Coordinates of C-alpha atoms and ligand atoms in Angstrom, one line a residue:
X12 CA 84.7 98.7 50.4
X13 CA 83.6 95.5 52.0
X14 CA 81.5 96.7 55.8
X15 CA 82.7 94.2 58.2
X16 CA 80.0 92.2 60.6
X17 CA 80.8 95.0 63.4
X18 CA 80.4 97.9 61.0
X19 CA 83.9 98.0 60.5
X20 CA 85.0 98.9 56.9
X21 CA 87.4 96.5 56.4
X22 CA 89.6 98.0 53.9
X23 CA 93.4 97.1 52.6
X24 CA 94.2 100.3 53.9
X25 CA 92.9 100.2 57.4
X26 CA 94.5 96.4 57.2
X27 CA 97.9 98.3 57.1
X28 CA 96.5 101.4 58.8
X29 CA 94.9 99.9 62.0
X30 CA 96.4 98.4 65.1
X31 CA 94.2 96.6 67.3
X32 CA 94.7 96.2 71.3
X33 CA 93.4 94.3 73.6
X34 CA 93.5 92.8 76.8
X35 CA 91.8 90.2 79.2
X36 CA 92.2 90.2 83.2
X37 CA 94.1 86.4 83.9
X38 CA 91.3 84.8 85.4
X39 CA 92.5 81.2 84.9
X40 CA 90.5 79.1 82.7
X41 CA 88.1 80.9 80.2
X42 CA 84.7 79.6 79.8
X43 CA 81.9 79.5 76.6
X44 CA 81.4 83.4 77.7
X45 CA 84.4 84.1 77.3
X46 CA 84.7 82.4 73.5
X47 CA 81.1 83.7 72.5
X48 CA 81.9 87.1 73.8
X49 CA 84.9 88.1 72.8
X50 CA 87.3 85.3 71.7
X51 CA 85.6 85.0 68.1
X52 CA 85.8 88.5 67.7
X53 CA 89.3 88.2 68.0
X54 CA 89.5 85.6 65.4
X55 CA 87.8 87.1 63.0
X56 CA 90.1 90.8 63.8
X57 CA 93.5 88.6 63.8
X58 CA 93.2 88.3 60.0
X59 CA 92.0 91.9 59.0
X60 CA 94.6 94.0 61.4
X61 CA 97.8 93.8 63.1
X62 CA 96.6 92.2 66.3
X63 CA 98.3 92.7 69.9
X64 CA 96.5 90.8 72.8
X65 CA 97.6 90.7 75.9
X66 CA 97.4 89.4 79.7
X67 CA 96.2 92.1 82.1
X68 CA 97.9 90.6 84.5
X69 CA 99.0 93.8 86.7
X70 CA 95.1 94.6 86.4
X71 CA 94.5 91.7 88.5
X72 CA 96.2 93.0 91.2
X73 CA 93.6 96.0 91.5
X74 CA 90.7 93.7 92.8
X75 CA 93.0 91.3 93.9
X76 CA 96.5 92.3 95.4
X77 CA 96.0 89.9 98.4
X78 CA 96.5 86.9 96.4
X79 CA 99.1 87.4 93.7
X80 CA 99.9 83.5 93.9
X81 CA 97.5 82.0 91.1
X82 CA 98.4 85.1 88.2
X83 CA 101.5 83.4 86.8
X84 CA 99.3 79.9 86.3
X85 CA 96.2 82.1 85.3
X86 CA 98.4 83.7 82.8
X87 CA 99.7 81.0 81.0
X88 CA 96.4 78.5 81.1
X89 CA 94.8 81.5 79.7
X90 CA 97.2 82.0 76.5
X91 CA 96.7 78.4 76.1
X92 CA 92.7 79.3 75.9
X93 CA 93.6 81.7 73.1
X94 CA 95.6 79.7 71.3
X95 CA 93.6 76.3 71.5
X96 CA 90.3 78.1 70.0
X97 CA 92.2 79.4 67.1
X98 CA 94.3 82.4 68.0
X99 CA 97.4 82.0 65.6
X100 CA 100.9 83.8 67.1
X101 CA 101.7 84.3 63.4
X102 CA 98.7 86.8 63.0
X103 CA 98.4 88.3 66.6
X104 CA 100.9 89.4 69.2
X105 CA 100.4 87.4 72.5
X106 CA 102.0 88.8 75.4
X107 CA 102.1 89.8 79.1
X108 CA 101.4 93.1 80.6
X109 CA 104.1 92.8 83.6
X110 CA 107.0 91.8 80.6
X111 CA 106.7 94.9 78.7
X112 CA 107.5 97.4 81.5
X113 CA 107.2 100.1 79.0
X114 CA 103.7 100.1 80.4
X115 CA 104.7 101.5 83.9
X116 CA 106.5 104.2 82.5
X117 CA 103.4 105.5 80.5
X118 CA 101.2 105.1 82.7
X119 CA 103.3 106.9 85.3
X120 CA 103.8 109.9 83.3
X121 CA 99.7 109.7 82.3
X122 CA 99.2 109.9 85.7
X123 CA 100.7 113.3 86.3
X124 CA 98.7 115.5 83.6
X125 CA 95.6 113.2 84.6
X126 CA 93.0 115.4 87.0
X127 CA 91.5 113.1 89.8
X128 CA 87.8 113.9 88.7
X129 CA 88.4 112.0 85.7
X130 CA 89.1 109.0 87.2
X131 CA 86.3 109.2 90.4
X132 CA 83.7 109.9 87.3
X133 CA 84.1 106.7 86.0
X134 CA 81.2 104.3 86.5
X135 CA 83.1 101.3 87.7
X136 CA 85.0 102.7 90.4
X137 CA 81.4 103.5 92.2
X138 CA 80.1 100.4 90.9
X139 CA 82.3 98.1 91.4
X140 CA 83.0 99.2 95.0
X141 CA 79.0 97.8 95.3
X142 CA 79.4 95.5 93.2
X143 CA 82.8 93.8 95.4
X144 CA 81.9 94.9 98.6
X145 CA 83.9 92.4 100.5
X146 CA 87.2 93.7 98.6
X147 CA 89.2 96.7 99.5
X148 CA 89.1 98.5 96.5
X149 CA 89.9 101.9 98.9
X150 CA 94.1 101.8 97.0
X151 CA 95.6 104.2 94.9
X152 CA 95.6 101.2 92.2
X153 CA 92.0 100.9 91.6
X154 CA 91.2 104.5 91.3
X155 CA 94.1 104.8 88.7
X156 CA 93.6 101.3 87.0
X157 CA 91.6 102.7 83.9
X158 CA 94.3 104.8 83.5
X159 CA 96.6 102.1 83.4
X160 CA 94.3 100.7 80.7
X161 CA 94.9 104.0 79.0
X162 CA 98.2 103.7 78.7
X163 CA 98.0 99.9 77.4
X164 CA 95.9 101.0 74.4
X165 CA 98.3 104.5 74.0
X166 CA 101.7 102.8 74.0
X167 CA 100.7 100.6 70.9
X168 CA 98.9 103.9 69.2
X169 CA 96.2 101.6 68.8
X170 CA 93.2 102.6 66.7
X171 CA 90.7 100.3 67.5
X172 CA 90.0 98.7 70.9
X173 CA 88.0 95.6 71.2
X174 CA 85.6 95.9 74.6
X175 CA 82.6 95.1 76.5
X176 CA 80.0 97.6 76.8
X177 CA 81.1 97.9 80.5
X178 CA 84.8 99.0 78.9
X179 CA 83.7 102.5 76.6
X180 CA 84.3 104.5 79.2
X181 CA 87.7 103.5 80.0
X182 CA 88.4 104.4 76.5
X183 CA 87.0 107.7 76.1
X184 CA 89.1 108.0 79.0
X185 CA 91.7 106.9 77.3
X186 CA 91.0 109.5 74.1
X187 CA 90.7 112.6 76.8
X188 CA 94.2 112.1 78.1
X189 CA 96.0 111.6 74.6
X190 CA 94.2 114.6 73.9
X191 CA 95.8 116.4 77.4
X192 CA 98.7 114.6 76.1
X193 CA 99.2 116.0 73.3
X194 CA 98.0 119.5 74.0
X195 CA 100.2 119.7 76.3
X196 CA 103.3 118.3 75.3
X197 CA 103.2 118.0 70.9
X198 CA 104.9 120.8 69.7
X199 CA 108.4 120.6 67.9
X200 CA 111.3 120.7 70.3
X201 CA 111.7 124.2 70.0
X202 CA 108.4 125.4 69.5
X203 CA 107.4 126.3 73.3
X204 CA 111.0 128.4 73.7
X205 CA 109.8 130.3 70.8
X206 CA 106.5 131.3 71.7
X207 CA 107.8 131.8 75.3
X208 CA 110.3 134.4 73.8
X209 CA 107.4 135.8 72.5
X210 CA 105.4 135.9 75.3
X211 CA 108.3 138.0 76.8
X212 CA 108.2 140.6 74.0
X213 CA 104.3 141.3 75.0
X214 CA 105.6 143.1 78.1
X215 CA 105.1 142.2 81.9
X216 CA 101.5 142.7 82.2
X217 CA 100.2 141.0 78.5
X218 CA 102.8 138.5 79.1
X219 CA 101.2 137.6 82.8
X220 CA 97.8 137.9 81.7
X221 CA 98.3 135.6 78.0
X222 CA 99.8 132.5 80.2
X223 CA 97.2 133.3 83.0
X224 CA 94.5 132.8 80.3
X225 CA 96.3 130.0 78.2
X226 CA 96.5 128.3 81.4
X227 CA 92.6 128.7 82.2
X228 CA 91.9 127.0 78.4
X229 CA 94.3 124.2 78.6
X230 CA 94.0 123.1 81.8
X231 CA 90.2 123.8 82.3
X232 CA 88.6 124.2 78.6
X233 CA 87.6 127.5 79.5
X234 CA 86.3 128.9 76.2
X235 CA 86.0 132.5 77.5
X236 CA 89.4 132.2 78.5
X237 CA 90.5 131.3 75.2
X238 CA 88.3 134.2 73.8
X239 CA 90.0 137.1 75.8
X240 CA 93.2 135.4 74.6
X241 CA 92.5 135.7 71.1
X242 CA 91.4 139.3 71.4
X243 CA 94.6 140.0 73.6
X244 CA 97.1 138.5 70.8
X245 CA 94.8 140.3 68.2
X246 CA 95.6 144.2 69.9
X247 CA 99.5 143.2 70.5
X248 CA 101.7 146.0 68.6
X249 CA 105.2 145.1 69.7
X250 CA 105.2 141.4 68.2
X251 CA 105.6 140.6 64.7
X252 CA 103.2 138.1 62.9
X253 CA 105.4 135.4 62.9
X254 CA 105.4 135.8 66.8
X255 CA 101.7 136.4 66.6
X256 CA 100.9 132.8 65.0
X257 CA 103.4 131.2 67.0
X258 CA 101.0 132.4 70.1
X259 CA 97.8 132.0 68.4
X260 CA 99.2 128.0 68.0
X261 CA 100.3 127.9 71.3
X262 CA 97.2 128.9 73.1
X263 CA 95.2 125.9 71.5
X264 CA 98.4 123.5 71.5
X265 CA 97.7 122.4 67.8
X266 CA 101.1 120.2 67.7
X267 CA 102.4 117.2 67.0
X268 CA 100.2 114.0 67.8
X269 CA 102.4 112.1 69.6
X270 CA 99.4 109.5 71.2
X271 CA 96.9 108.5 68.9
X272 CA 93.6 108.5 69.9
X273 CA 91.7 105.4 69.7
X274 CA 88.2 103.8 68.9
X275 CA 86.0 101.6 71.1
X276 CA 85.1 98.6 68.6
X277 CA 82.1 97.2 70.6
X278 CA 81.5 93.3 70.7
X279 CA 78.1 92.2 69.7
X280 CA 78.5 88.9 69.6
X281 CA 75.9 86.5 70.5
X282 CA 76.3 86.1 74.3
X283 CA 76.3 82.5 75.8
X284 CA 74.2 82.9 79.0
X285 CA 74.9 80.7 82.2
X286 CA 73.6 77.5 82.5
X287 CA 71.5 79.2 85.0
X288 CA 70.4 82.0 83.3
X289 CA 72.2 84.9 84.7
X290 CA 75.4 85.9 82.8
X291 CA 78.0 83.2 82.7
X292 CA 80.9 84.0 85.6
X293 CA 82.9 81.9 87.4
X294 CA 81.5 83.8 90.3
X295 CA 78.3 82.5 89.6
X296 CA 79.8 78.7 89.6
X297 CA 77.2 78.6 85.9
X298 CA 79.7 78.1 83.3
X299 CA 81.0 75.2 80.9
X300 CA 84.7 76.0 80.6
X301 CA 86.6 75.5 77.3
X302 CA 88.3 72.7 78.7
X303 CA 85.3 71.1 80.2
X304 CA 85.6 67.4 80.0
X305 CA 82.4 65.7 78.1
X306 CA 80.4 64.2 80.6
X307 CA 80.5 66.8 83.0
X308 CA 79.2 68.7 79.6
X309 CA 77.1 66.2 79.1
X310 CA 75.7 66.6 83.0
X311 CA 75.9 70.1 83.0
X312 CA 73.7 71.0 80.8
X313 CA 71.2 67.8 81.3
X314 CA 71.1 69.5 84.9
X315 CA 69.9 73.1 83.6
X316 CA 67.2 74.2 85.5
X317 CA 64.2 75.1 82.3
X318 CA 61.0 76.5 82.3
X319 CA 59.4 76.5 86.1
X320 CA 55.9 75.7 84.3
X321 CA 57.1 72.8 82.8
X322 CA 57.0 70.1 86.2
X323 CA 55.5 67.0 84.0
X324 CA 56.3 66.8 80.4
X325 CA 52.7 67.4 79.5
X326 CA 53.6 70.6 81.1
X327 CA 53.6 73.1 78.0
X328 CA 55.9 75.6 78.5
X329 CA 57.9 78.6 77.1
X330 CA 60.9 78.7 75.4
X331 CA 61.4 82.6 76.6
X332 CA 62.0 81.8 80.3
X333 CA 64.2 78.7 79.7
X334 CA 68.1 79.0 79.5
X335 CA 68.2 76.8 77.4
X336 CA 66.7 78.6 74.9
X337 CA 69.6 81.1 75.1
X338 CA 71.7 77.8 73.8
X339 CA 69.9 76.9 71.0
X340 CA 69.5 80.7 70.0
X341 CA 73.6 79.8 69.5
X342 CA 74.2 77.0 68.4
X343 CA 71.0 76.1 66.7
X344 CA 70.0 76.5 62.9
X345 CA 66.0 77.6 62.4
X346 CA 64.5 74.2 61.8
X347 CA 65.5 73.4 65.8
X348 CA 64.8 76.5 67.0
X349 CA 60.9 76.0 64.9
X350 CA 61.2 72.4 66.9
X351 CA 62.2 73.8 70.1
X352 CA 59.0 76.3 70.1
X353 CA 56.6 74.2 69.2
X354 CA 57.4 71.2 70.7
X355 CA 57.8 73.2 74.0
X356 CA 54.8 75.0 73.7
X357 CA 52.8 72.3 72.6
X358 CA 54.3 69.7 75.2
X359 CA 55.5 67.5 72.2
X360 CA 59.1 67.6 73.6
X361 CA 60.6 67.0 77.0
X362 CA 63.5 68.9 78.0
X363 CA 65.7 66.7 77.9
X364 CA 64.9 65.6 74.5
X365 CA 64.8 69.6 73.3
X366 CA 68.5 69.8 75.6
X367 CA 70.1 67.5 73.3
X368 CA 71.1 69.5 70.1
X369 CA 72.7 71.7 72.3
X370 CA 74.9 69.0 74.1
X371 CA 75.8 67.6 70.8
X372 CA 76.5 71.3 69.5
X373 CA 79.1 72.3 72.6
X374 CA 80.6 69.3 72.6
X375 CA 81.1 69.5 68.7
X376 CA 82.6 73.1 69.3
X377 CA 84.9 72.1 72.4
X378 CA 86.3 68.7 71.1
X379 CA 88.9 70.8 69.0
X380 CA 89.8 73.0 71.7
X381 CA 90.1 70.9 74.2
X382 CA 92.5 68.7 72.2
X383 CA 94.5 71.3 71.4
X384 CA 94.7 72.6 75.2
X385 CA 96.1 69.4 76.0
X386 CA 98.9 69.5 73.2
X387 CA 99.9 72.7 74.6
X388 CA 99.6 71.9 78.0
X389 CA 102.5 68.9 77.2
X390 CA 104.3 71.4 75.9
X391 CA 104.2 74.6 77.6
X392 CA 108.4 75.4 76.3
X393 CA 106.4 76.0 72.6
X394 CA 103.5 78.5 74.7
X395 CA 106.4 80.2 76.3
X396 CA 108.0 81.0 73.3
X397 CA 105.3 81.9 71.8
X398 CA 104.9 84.6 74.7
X399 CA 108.1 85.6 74.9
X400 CA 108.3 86.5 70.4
X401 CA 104.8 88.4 71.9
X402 CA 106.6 90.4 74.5
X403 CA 109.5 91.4 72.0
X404 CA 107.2 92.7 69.3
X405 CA 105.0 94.5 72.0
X406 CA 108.3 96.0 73.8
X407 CA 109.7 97.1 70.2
X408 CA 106.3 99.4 69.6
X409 CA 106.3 100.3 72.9
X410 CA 109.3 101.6 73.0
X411 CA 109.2 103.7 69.7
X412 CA 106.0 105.4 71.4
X413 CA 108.0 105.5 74.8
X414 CA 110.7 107.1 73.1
X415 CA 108.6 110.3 71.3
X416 CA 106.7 110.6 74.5
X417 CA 110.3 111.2 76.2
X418 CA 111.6 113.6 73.3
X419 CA 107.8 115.3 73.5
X420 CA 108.8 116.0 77.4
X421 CA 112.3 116.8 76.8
X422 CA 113.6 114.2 78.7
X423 CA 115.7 113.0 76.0
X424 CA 116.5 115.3 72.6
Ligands
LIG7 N1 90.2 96.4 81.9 C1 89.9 95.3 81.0 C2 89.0 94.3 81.7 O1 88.9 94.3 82.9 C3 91.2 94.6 80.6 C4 92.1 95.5 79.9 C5 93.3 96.0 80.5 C6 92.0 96.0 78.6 N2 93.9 96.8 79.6 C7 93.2 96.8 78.4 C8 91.1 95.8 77.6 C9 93.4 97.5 77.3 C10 91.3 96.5 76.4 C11 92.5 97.4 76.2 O2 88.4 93.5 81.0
SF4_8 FE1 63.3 74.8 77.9 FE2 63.3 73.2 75.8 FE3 62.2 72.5 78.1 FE4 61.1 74.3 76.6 S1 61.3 72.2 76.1 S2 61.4 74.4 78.8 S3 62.8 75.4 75.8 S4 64.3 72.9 77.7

């Protein structure tokens, strides 16, 4: 058993075993953060796991339903991102949220067993209400759009789920309504008439008080409740044993798994910081995107603001309150990095001398994948197909889930 660099075991079986889902807002161009973050930990799943990653593009309407113009563009210059740093549509799925409508239906029915406090709980919505305060983020959409993400990850019965730190809560989320899910709805087709039958032979007054108590424990985990239940069940005369399991079952749900409950697999990948030293965003206007042409490379990064101290280059300075630092702990091997701190501390170096491995490191890195962006942007009939083989395999998963979650509601037999 080989422990992958995540503390994954990566095993044959969990090859077979494991799906993995993910997906990324369409925010247009993607940027070093982006690739450093969380595009070469796709790479490296892609060739351990059945891979499905898709376009959130109905998530960008929750921060952003005023301007639904740039998605479509977003959408597709961001698959081309994917696929120019090495994503291969042989090993992963790529596809789009809004095609697989599959989604909607999930997520509608999720919505109904969900209880509002689990959605206001979550960190983001308060957050990000600070966070975006010029955005009304007051809609039905925002409050629910983790459990949108929910039903993402549950329709492909994904196991693992690659995510920020800022994205673990969205999954436990995700966990406690499969959970719900299932409790309430996974039991064999006729397993509910049954134990109601049952019920019924308890008399009036058991009968009222076991479903008053059931209800208590399913609906609100009270363990009392489920106590008294027990006991209840445990004094019943009229019933025969076969009854009596049937109930003892049916209080704590134990059915059928019908949504899978998944696993937070968290990045921790080096990050690539801006070029000013906060986190690299687009809203910060501090990033080098993938497609970045090389001189503005080349003058972005010349342009970094460094260490305050060093004015002059006889200035010493230190490398732990430079940005640039935060490059060369990426890109550079340990006889730089030994350069970098001594030559900075010592004023041996100037900064533009210590800034140049770097710009000959990301342009080394983004040559390839701006090449390849350009091939696909001359030919954006191969990207769609490539997206529309995505949305078939997604739709034919998500439909097999779609279609137990229907039988586990009796909608259909
Ligand atoms: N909410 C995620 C984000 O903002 C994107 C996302 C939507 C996602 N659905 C998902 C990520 C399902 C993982 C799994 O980044
Ligand atoms: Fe930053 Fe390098 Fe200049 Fe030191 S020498 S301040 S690490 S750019």
């Amino acid at each position: 058993m080989r422990l992958g660099e995540k503390g994954v075991r990566l095993t044959p079986q969990a090859k077979q075993n494991e799906r993995v889902l993910s997906g990324m807002r369409p925010t247009g161009m993607l940027h070093l953060g982006h690739y450093h973050g969380v595009l070469k930990n796709w790479l490296e799943l892609q060739h351990s796991y059945e891979c499905f990653f898709f376009v959130a593009d109905w998530h960008a309407l929750t921060t952003n339903y005023e301007e639904p113009q740039d998605i479509s563009a977003n959408t597709l210059d961001m698959v081309i991102d994917w696929l120019s740093v090495g994503i291969v549509p042989g090993a992963s799925h790529l596809f789009v949220q809004s095609r697989v409508h599959e989604h909607a239906e999930l997520h509608l029915l999720l919505s109904m067993v969900t209880p509002l406090s689990w959605l206001e709980r979550i960190p983001s919505y308060k957050d990000q209400q600070q966070v975006l305060k010029g955005k009304d983020l007051a809609t039905y959409g925002f409050l629910g759009y983790p459990l949108l993400q929910s039903a993402d990850i549950l329709i492909y019965r994904a196991g693992l789920v690659p995510v920020g730190e800022d994205q673990v809560a969205h999954v436990e989320l995700t966990r406690e309504v499969a959970r719900r899910f299932n409790h309430l709805y996974g039991t064999e087709p006729d397993f509910a008439a049954k134990a109601e039958k049952a019920i019924a032979k308890m008399g009036n007054k058991n009968a009222k008080l076991y479903r008053q108590l059931r209800k208590q424990y399913t609906e609100q985990g009270d363990q009392e409740a489920l106590e008294v239940a027990k006991a209840l069940l445990e004094g019943q005369q009229n019933i025969s044993i076969g009854d009596k399991e049937r109930l003892f079952g049916y209080l704590e749900g134990g059915g059928k798994i019908i949504l899978r409950e998944p696993e937070a697999l968290l990045t921790k990948q080096a990050k690539v910081i801006g070029l000013d030293g906060q986190k690299m965003s687009k809203s910060y206007n501090n990033t080098i995107a993938l497609r970045e042409p090389p001189e503005s490379i080349e003058k972005k990064i010349r342009t970094m603001p460094t260490d305050p101290a060093r004015v002059r280059k006889k200035d010493p300075g230190d490398p732990e309150k430079c940005p640039v630092w935060s490059f060369h702990q990426v890109y550079s091997d340990q006889s730089v990095k030994d350069w970098v701190v001594e030559g900075c501390k010592t004023a041996g170096i100037g900064c533009l001398e210590c800034k140049r491995p770097v710009i000959e490191a990301v342009q080394q890195e983004l040559a390839p994948v701006r090449e390849r962006a350009e091939e696909y942007t001359e030919d954006i009939s191969t990207v769609e197909s490539i997206i529309n083989e995505g949305c078939e395999a997604a739709r034919e998963v998500a439909r097999d889930t779609l279609d137990d979650v229907r039988k586990a509601m009796r909608f259909i037999k």
